[in-house]
Amino acid sequence: MRKYTAKTQRKGPPRNINLRVKPHTRALIDRACAITDKRITDFVLDAACREAEDVLLDRRLFNLDEPAYQAFVDALDAPTRRHPELKKLLSRKPIWEN
């Protein structure tokens, strides 16, 4: 799958996206741009494209033939297996709450 980043977006004339941000948000983005040595346009566009890809991939439609669909449904309907280690991990208090 092709990754869409600011550098790969070259087809057609550029179109503007205007954003209004609070000073603390702009300062945060500016600091990240300085660390990554990116222009703010590239930084924001790269981040927005990554998020857009994640959103679209989470909602991807897929088609299955009847046997594959039945196997998928059976897997969803199957009882869950017990994982004592996972239960122990998820019941622990997170470090940041100590």
mmCIF file of C-alpha atoms in Angstrom:
data_model
loop_
_atom_site.group_PDB
_atom_site.id
_atom_site.type_symbol
_atom_site.label_atom_id
_atom_site.label_comp_id
_atom_site.label_asym_id
_atom_site.label_seq_id
_atom_site.Cartn_x
_atom_site.Cartn_y
_atom_site.Cartn_z
ATOM 1 C CA MET A 1 0.000 0.000 0.000
ATOM 2 C CA ARG A 2 1.281 3.443 -0.879
ATOM 3 C CA LYS A 3 1.999 5.832 1.962
ATOM 4 C CA TYR A 4 0.644 9.325 1.474
ATOM 5 C CA THR A 5 2.927 11.959 2.894
ATOM 6 C CA ALA A 6 3.517 15.615 2.165
ATOM 7 C CA LYS A 7 6.332 14.671 -0.210
ATOM 8 C CA THR A 8 4.203 12.202 -2.209
ATOM 9 C CA GLN A 9 1.277 14.587 -2.695
ATOM 10 C CA ARG A 10 2.351 16.112 -5.999
ATOM 11 C CA LYS A 11 -0.545 15.579 -8.432
ATOM 12 C CA GLY A 12 -2.650 18.567 -9.394
ATOM 13 C CA PRO A 13 -2.376 22.130 -8.162
ATOM 14 C CA PRO A 14 -1.973 22.588 -4.414
ATOM 15 C CA ARG A 15 -5.061 23.527 -2.427
ATOM 16 C CA ASN A 16 -5.019 25.383 0.869
ATOM 17 C CA ILE A 17 -6.120 24.113 4.246
ATOM 18 C CA ASN A 18 -6.325 26.956 6.739
ATOM 19 C CA LEU A 19 -6.188 26.247 10.447
ATOM 20 C CA ARG A 20 -6.693 28.424 13.476
ATOM 21 C CA VAL A 21 -4.837 27.140 16.519
ATOM 22 C CA LYS A 22 -4.369 28.318 20.056
ATOM 23 C CA PRO A 23 -0.908 29.626 20.935
ATOM 24 C CA HIS A 24 -0.027 26.620 23.110
ATOM 25 C CA THR A 25 -0.998 24.234 20.291
ATOM 26 C CA ARG A 26 1.112 26.155 17.793
ATOM 27 C CA ALA A 27 4.041 26.165 20.214
ATOM 28 C CA LEU A 28 3.759 22.391 20.612
ATOM 29 C CA ILE A 29 3.740 21.862 16.840
ATOM 30 C CA ASP A 30 6.602 24.318 16.362
ATOM 31 C CA ARG A 31 8.729 22.422 18.905
ATOM 32 C CA ALA A 32 8.039 19.113 17.155
ATOM 33 C CA CYS A 33 8.904 20.676 13.784
ATOM 34 C CA ALA A 34 12.201 21.939 15.148
ATOM 35 C CA ILE A 35 13.098 18.509 16.538
ATOM 36 C CA THR A 36 12.188 16.694 13.316
ATOM 37 C CA ASP A 37 13.637 19.408 11.086
ATOM 38 C CA LYS A 38 10.400 19.644 9.080
ATOM 39 C CA ARG A 39 8.506 22.632 7.820
ATOM 40 C CA ILE A 40 5.190 23.092 9.610
ATOM 41 C CA THR A 41 3.249 22.353 6.403
ATOM 42 C CA ASP A 42 5.046 19.031 5.923
ATOM 43 C CA PHE A 43 4.729 18.109 9.590
ATOM 44 C CA VAL A 44 1.001 18.823 9.812
ATOM 45 C CA LEU A 45 0.235 17.229 6.448
ATOM 46 C CA ASP A 46 2.204 14.073 7.305
ATOM 47 C CA ALA A 47 0.383 13.750 10.633
ATOM 48 C CA ALA A 48 -3.019 14.363 9.030
ATOM 49 C CA CYS A 49 -2.327 11.791 6.290
ATOM 50 C CA ARG A 50 -1.266 9.168 8.835
ATOM 51 C CA GLU A 51 -4.459 9.727 10.807
ATOM 52 C CA ALA A 52 -6.594 9.683 7.657
ATOM 53 C CA GLU A 53 -5.055 6.348 6.618
ATOM 54 C CA ASP A 54 -5.755 4.887 10.064
ATOM 55 C CA VAL A 55 -9.380 6.036 9.955
ATOM 56 C CA LEU A 56 -9.905 4.655 6.465
ATOM 57 C CA LEU A 57 -8.194 1.343 7.204
ATOM 58 C CA ASP A 58 -10.322 0.870 10.336
ATOM 59 C CA ARG A 59 -13.457 1.113 8.211
ATOM 60 C CA ARG A 60 -12.311 -0.953 5.270
ATOM 61 C CA LEU A 61 -14.923 -3.103 3.576
ATOM 62 C CA PHE A 62 -13.917 -6.632 2.754
ATOM 63 C CA ASN A 63 -15.784 -9.344 0.887
ATOM 64 C CA LEU A 64 -15.765 -13.031 1.739
ATOM 65 C CA ASP A 65 -17.142 -16.013 -0.099
ATOM 66 C CA GLU A 66 -19.639 -18.189 1.807
ATOM 67 C CA PRO A 67 -17.132 -20.631 3.371
ATOM 68 C CA ALA A 68 -14.782 -17.833 4.449
ATOM 69 C CA TYR A 69 -17.700 -15.808 5.813
ATOM 70 C CA GLN A 70 -18.930 -18.804 7.832
ATOM 71 C CA ALA A 71 -15.424 -19.366 9.220
ATOM 72 C CA PHE A 72 -15.276 -15.680 10.165
ATOM 73 C CA VAL A 73 -18.673 -15.819 11.912
ATOM 74 C CA ASP A 74 -17.709 -19.031 13.709
ATOM 75 C CA ALA A 75 -14.522 -17.418 14.973
ATOM 76 C CA LEU A 76 -16.472 -14.413 16.243
ATOM 77 C CA ASP A 77 -19.066 -16.617 17.930
ATOM 78 C CA ALA A 78 -16.553 -18.985 19.540
ATOM 79 C CA PRO A 79 -16.169 -18.658 23.289
ATOM 80 C CA THR A 80 -13.128 -16.755 24.408
ATOM 81 C CA ARG A 81 -10.193 -18.592 25.898
ATOM 82 C CA ARG A 82 -9.010 -17.760 29.384
ATOM 83 C CA HIS A 83 -5.643 -16.034 29.624
ATOM 84 C CA PRO A 84 -4.632 -15.765 33.298
ATOM 85 C CA GLU A 85 -1.547 -13.712 32.460
ATOM 86 C CA LEU A 86 -3.587 -11.196 30.490
ATOM 87 C CA LYS A 87 -6.200 -10.981 33.266
ATOM 88 C CA LYS A 88 -3.424 -10.325 35.802
ATOM 89 C CA LEU A 89 -1.876 -7.650 33.586
ATOM 90 C CA LEU A 90 -5.166 -5.853 32.943
ATOM 91 C CA SER A 91 -6.121 -5.874 36.631
ATOM 92 C CA ARG A 92 -2.895 -4.144 37.701
ATOM 93 C CA LYS A 93 -2.943 -0.481 38.616
ATOM 94 C CA PRO A 94 -1.097 1.538 35.924
ATOM 95 C CA ILE A 95 2.261 3.047 36.865
ATOM 96 C CA TRP A 96 0.985 6.580 36.269
ATOM 97 C CA GLU A 97 -1.728 6.106 38.905
ATOM 98 C CA ASN A 98 0.727 5.204 41.718
#
